[in-house]
Coordinates of C-alpha atoms in Angstrom, one line a residue:
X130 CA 5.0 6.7 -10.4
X131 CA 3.9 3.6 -8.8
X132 CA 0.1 3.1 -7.5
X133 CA -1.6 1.0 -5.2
X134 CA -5.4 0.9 -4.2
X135 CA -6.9 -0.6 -1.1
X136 CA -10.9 -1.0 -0.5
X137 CA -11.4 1.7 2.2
X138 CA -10.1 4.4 4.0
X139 CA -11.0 3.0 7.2
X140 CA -9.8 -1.1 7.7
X141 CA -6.3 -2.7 7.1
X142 CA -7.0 -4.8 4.3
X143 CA -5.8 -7.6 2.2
X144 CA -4.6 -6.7 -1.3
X145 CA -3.4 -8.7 -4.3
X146 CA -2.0 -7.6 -7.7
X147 CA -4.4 -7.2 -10.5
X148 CA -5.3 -5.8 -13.9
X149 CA -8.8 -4.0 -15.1
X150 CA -10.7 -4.4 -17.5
X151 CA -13.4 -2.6 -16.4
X152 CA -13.2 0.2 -13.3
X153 CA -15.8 1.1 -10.5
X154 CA -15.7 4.0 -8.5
X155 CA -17.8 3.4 -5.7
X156 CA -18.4 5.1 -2.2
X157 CA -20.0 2.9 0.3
X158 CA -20.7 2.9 4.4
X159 CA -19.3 1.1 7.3
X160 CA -21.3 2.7 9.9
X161 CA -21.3 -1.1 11.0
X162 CA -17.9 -1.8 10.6
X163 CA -15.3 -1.2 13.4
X164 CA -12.7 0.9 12.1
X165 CA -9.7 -1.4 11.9
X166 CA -7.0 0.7 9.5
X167 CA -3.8 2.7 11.0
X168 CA -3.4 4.3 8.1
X169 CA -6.5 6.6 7.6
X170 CA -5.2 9.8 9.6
X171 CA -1.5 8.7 10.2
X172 CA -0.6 5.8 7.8
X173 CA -1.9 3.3 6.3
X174 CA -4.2 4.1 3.1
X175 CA -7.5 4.0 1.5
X176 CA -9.8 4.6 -1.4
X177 CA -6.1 4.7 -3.6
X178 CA -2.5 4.8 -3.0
X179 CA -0.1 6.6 -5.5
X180 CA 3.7 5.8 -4.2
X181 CA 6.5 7.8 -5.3
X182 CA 9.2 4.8 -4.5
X183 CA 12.5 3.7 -5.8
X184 CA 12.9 0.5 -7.7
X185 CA 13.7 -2.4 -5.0
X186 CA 14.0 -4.5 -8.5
X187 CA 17.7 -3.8 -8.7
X188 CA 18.7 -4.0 -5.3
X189 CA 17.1 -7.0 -4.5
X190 CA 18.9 -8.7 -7.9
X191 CA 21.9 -10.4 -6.0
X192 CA 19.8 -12.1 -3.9
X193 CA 16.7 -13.1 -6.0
X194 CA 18.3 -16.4 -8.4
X195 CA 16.1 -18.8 -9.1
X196 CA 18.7 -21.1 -7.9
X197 CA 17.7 -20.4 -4.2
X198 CA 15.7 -22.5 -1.9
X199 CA 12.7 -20.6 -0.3
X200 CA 14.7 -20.6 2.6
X201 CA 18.1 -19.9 1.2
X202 CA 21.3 -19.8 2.8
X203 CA 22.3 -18.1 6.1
X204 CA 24.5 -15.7 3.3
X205 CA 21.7 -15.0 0.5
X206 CA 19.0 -14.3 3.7
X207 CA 21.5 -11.8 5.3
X208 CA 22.0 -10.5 1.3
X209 CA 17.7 -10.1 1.4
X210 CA 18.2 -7.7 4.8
X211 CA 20.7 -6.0 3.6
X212 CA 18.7 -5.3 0.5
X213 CA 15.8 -4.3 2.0
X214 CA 17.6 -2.0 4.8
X215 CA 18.9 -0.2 1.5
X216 CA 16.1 0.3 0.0
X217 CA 14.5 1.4 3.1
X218 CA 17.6 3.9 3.2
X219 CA 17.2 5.0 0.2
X220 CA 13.8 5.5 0.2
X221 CA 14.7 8.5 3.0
X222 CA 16.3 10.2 -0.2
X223 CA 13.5 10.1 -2.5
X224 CA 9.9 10.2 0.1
X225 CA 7.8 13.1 -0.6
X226 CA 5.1 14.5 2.6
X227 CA 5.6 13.1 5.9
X228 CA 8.7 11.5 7.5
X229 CA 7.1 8.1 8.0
X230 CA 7.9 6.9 12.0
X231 CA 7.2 2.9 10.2
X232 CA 10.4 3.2 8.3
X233 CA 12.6 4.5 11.2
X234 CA 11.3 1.7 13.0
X235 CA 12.4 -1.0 10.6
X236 CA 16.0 0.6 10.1
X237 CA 16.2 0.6 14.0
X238 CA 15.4 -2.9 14.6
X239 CA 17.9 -4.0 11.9
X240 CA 21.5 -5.4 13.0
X241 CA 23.3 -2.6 10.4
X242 CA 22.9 0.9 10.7
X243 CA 24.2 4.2 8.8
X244 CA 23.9 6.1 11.6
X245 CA 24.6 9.9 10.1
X246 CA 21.2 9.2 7.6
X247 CA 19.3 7.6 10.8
X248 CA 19.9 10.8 13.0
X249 CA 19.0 12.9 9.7
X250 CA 15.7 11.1 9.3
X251 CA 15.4 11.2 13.2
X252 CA 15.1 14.9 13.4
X253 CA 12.8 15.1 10.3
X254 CA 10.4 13.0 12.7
X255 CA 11.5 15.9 15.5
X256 CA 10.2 18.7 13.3
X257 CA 8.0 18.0 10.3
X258 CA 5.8 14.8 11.5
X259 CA 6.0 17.0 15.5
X260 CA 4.8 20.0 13.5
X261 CA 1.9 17.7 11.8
X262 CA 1.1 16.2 15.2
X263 CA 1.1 20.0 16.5
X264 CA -1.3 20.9 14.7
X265 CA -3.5 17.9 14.3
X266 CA -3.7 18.5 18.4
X267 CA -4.5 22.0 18.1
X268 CA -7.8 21.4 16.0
X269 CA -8.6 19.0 18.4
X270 CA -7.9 15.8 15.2
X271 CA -7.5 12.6 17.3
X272 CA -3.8 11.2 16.3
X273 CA -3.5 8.1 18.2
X274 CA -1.8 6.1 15.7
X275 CA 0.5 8.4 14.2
X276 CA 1.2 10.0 18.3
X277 CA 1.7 6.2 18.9
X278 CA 4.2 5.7 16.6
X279 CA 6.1 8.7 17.1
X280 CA 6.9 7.6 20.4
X281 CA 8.0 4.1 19.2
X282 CA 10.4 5.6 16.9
X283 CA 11.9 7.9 19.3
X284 CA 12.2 5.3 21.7
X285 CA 13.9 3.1 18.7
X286 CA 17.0 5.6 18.5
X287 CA 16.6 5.7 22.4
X288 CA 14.7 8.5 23.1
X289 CA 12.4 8.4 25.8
X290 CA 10.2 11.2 24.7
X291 CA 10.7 13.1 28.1
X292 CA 12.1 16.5 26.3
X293 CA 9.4 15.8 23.7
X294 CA 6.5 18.4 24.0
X295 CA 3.3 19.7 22.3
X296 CA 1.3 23.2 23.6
X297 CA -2.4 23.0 23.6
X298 CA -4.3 26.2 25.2
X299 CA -1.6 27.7 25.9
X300 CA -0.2 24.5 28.4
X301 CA 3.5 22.9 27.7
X302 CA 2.6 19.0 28.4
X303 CA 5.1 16.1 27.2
X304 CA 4.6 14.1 24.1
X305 CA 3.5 10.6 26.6
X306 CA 1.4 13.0 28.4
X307 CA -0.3 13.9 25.6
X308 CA -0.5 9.8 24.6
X309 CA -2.5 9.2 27.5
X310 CA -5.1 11.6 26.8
X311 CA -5.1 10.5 23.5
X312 CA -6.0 6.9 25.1
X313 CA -8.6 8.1 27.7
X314 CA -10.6 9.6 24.6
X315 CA -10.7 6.3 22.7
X316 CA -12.0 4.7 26.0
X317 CA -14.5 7.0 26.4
X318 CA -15.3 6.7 23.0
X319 CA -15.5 3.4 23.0
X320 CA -17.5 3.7 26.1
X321 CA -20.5 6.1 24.9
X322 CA -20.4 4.8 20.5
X323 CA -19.2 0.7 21.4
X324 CA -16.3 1.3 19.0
X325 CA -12.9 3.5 19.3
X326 CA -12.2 7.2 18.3
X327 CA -10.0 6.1 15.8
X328 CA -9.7 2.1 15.0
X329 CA -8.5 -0.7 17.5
X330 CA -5.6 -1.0 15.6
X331 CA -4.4 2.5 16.3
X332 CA -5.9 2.1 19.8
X333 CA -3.3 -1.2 20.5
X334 CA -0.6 1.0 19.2
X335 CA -1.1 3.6 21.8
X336 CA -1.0 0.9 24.5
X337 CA 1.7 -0.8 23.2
X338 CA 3.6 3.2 22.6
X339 CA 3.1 3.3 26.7
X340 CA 4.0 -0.2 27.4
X341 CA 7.1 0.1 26.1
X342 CA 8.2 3.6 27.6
X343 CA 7.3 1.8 31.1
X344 CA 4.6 4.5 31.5
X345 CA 1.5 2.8 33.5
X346 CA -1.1 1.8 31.2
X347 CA -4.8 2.9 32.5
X348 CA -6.6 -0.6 33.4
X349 CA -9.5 0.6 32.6
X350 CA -7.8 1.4 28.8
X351 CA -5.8 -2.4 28.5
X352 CA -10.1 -3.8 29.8
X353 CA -11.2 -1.5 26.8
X354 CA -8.7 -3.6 24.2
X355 CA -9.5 -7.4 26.2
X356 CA -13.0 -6.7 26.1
X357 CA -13.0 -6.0 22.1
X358 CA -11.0 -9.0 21.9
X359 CA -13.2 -11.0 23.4
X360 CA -16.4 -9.6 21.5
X361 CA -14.4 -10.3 18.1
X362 CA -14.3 -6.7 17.1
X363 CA -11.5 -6.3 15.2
X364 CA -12.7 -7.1 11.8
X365 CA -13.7 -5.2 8.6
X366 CA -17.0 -6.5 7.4
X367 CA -17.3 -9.7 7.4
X368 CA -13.3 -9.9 7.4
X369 CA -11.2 -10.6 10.4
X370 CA -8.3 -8.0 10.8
X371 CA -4.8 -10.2 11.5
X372 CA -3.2 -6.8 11.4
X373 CA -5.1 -5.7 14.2
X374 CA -5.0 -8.9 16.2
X375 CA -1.0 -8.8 16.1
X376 CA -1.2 -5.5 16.8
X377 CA -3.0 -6.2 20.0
X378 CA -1.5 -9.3 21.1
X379 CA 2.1 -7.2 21.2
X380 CA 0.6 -4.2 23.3
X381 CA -0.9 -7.2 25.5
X382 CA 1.6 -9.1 25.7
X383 CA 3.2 -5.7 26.9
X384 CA 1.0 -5.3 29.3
X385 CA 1.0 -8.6 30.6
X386 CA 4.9 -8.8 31.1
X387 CA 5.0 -5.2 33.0
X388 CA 2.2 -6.6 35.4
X389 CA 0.9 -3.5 34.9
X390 CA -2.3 -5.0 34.3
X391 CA -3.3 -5.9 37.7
X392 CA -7.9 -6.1 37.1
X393 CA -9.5 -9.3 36.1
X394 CA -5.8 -11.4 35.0
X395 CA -7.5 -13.9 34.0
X396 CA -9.9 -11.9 31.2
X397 CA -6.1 -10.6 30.3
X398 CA -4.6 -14.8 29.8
X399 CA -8.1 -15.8 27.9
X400 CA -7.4 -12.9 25.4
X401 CA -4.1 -13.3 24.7
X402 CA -4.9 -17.2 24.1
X403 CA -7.5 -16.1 21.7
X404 CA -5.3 -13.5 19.9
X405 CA -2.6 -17.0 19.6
X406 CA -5.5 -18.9 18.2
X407 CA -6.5 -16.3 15.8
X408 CA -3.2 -16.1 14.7
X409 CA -2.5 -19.4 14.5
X410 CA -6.0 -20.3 12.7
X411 CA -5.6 -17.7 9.8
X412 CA -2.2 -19.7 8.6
X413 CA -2.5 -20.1 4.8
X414 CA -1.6 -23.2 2.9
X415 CA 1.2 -20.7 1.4
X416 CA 2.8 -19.7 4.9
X417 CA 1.3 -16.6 4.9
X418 CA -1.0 -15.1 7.8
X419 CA -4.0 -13.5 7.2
X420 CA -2.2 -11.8 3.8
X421 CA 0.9 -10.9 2.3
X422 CA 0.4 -7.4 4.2
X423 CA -0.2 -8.5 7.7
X424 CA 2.1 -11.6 8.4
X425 CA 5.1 -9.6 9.4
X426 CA 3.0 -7.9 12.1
X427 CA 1.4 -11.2 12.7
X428 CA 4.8 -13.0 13.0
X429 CA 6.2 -10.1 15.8
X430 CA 2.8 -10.9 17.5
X431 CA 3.5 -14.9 17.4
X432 CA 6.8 -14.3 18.6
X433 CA 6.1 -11.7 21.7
X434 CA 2.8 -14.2 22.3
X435 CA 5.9 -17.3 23.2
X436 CA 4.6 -19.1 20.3
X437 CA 7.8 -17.5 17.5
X438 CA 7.6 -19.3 13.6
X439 CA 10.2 -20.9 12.2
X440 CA 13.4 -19.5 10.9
X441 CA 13.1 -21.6 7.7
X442 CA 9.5 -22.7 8.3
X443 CA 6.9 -21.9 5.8
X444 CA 5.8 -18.4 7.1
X445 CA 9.1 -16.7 6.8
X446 CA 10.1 -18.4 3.3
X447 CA 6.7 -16.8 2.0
X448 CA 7.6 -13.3 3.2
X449 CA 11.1 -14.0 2.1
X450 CA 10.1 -15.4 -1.6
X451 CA 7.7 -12.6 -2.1
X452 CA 10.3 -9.9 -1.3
X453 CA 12.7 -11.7 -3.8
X454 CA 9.7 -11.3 -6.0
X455 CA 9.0 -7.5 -5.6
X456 CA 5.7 -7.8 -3.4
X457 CA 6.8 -5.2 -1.2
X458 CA 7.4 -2.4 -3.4
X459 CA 6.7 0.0 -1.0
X460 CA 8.9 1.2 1.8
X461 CA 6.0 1.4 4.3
X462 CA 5.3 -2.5 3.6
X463 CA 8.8 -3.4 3.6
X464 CA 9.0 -1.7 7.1
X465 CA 5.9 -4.1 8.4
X466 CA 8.1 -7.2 7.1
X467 CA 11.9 -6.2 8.3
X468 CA 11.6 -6.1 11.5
X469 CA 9.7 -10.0 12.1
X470 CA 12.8 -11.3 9.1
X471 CA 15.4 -9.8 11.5
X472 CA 13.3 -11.9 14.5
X473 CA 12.9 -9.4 16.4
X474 CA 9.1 -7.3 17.4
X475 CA 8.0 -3.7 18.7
X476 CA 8.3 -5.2 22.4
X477 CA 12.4 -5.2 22.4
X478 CA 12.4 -1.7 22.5
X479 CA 11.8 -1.4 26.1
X480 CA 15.4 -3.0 26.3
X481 CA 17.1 -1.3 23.0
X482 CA 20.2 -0.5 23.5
X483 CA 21.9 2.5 21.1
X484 CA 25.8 1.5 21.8
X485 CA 28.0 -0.2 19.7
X486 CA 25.8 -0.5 16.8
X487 CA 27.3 -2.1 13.7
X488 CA 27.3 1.5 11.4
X489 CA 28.4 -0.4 7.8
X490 CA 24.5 0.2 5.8
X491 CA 25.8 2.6 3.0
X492 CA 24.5 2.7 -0.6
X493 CA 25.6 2.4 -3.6
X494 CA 25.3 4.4 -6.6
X495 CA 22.1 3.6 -9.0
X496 CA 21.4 4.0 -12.4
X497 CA 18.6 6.2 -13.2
X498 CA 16.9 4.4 -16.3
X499 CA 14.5 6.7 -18.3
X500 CA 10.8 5.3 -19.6
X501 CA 10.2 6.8 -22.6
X502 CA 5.9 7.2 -23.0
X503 CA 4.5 4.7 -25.1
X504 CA 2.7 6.0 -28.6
X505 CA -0.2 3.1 -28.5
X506 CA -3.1 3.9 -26.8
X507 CA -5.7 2.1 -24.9
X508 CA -9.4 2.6 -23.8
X509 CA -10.8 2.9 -19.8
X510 CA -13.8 2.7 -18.9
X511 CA -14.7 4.3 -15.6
X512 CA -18.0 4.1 -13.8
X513 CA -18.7 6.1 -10.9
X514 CA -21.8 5.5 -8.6
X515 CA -22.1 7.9 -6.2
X516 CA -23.6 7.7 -2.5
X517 CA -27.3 7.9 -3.8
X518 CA -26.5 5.2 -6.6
X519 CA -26.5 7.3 -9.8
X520 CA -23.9 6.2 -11.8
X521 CA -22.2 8.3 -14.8
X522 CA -19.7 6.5 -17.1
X523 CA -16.6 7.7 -18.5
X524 CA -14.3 6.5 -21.1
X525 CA -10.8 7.9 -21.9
X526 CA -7.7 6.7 -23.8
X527 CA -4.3 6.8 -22.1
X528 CA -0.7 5.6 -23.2
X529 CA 0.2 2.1 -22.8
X530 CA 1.6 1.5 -19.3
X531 CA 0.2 4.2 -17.9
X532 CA -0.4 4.2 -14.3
X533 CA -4.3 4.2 -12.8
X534 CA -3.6 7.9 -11.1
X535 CA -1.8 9.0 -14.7
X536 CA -5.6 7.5 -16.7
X537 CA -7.5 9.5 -13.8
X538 CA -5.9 12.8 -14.4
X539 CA -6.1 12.6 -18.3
X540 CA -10.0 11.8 -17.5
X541 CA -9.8 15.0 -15.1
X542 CA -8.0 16.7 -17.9
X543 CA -10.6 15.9 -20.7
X544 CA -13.4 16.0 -18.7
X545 CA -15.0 18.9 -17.1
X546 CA -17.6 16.7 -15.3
X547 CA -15.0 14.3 -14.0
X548 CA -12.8 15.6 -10.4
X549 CA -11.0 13.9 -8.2
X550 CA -8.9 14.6 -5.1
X551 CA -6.6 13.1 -3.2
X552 CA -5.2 12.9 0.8
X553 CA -1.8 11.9 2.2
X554 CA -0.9 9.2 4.6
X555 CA 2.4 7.5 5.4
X556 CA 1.5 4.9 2.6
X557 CA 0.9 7.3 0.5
X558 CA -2.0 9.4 -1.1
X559 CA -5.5 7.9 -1.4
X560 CA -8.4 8.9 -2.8
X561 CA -10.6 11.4 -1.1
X562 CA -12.9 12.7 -2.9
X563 CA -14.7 12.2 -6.4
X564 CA -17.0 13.9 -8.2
X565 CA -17.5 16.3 -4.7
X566 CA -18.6 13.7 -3.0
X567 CA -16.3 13.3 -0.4
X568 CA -15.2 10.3 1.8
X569 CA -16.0 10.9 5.5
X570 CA -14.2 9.8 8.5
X571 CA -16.7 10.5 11.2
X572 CA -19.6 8.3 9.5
X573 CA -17.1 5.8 8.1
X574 CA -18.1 6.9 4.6
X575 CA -15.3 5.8 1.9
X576 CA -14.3 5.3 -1.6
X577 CA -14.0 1.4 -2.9
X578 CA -12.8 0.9 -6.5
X579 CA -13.8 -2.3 -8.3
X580 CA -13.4 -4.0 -11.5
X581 CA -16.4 -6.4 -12.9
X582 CA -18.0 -6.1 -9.5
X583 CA -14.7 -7.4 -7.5
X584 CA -13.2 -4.9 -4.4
X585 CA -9.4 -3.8 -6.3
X586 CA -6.8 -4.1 -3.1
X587 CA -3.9 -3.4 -4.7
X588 CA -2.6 -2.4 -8.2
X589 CA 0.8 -3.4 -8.9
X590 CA 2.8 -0.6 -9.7
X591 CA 2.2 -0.1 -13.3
X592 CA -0.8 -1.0 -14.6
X593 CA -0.5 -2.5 -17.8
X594 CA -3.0 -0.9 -19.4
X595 CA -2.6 -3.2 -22.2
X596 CA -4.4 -5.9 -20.9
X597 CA -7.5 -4.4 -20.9
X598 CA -10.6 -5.0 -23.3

């Protein structure tokens, strides 16, 4: 069982490896915060992420010798693609809840294909995420994102969504019919609260999900995007959101090259050169942009913005050293990475092109290795403050090497006072709710885990509970 964590349920955030010695289980409020994360209803995470996965350890072992430049060879770079396409394969084998849209992408956008497990994953899109989406649209849930990237991966194995269709009231409408609306309720949204239905990343998604399926996008919906640009919306607290800059500069960018966009051009030029600067500005000494998480969306951005990286330039050696290194132990994080290694971005599937693909992806056979439970035990402390800052403390003992979710459900087990309840999204589950206190969407209310008073972004995926005190 591997684990993750990430500050909120409600921005896309940065997130680094990290052991506890001390955990805090804390809900906070971002009623002033711009909701910046994909992955609260469709995707993307919160409050914690536990991530059924296979090991990308052993597939990634041919290619990750020490003996390698950061840049490597054209041979041992084609070996990491290949590597990470198979995991991303495999991954279709093992992934519990939702077909995730992300993952088709990436396997789309990648030069080798196994097309029989690609169509199989395809229509697993067609009826389990279409049911989800079916019924998200019948209670009236707004589903921009997940809508959003339905459509992109339909229109990945060149499908153009026109036989695609949802019934609301009793009315048969097409899946980009259904897009738009989806659109003119974050404008008006946007419009009457000064911030979108859902987030502005999810909201660039949607524009970029029309752009690309040459449907007309709304000017008054692209002014809606340029004008949060320009009033530097798109962060998360005091954080800017690279995610959801490169996310906008592509559906932009879109916009821009379609001449759809035909109101106040100029307003359209000065955001896309602030979304380049952005970019451009949040460049690490270590290559990466923004974080490890968001330079593969931030290098698609650079590249559809006429401004690509460099093949062996600093940005792409980090993102190929730290899947070398097992960073992206997750299939949704390997499939925000593939596609900017294979140089190519979301904006090449107006042109994709499903003949004559190159159909030699297949997999090999893996050896299941059994982890036997270790007899030492260690002590967690947990601390849980609650909206109206009471805090209760726990303390439990768990196995060595236990994962965070396996400590919280032997705390749930042993204590009667302790509860916790979880939600899934295409990264996984995340915390939902704690002590009956639940984290709430509509007033931006979420959970944020801490150690010693610093935000947890990420646990690796076993804790070693070893290390703590």
């Amino acid at each position: 069982m591997a684990l993750e964590f990430d500050v909120c349920m409600t921005g896309q955030l940065k997130r680094y490896e990290c052991c506890m010695s001390r955990l805090r289980i804390k809900p906070a409020s971002t009623k002033t915060r711009h909701a910046l994360c994909l992955h609260t209803e469709v995707t993307q995470i919160s409050g914690f992420t536990m991530l059924s996965l296979v090991n990308i350890t052993s597939l990634l072992a041919l290619v990750s010798g020490s003996s390698l430049s950061a840049c490597g060879t054209d041979g041992s770079n084609n070996e990491l693609l290949l590597s990470l396409s198979k995991n991303l394969l495999r991954s279709l084998e093992t992934q519990e809840g939702l077909p995730n849209p992300s993952v088709h992408l990436a396997l789309r956008l990648s030069d080798k294909h196994n097309k029989v497990k690609e169509a199989q994953y395809l229509k697993r899109l067609q009826t389990d995420l279409h049911n989800n989406l079916q019924s998200s649209l019948s209670k009236n849930e707004p589903v921009t994102g997940l809508m959003a990237l339905y459509t992109l991966a339909l229109k990945s194995s060149c499908d153009n969504g026109s036989t695609t269709t949802f019934t609301v009231n009793n009315k048969i409408q097409p899946l980009l019919t259904h897009l738009k609306k989806q659109m003119e309720q974050e404008k008006e949204h946007i419009h009457t609260s000064h911030r979108a239905l859902t987030n502005y990343y999810q909201y660039s998604l949607g524009v970029l999900a029309l752009c690309v399926s040459d449907v007309r996008v709304n000017n008054h919906v692209s002014n809606k995007l340029i004008r949060a640009v320009e009033a530097g919306h798109f962060t998360h607290g005091d954080i800017e959101s690279i995610d959801t800059y490169a996310m906008a500069g592509m559906a932009l960018q879109c916009v821009n090259n379609t001449g759809f966009h035909t109101d106040n051009v100029s307003q359209l030029d000065a955001a896309l050169t602030k979304i380049k600067e952005k970019l451009l500005a949040a460049r690490r000494t270590d290559g990466h942009i923004g974080n490890e998480f968001s330079t593969g969306n931030a290098v698609q951005a650079l590249a559809a913005l006429g401004r690509p990286v460099e093949k062996c330039g600093a940005t792409m050696n980090a993102m190929r050293t730290d899947a070398r290194n097992n960073k992206y132990h997750n299939p949704m994080a390997i499939s925000q990475i593939l596609p900017a290694l294979h140089q190519k971005t979301y904006l090449s599937l107006r042109e994709k092109n499903c003949e004559n693909e190159d159909d030699t992806l297949v997999l090999e056979p893996i050896v299941t290795v059994t982890v036997l439970p270790s007899e030492t035990k260690v002590t967690l402390k947990v601390e849980v403050v609650n909206y109206s800052k009471e805090e209760t403390t726990y303390s439990v003992e768990v196995p060595k090497g236990s994962t965070l979710l396996e400590a919280l459900e032997i705390l749930k087990q042993s204590s009667a006072s302790f509860t916790f309840e979880k939600e899934d999204s295409l990264w996984g589950p995340y915390l939902s709710v704690v002590n009956g206190e639940k984290a709430r969407r509509s007033d931006r209310r979420y959970w944020h885990l801490a150690s010693n008073g610093t935000g947890l972004t990420e646990v690796q995926v076993q804790l070693k509970m070893g290390q703590l005190e």
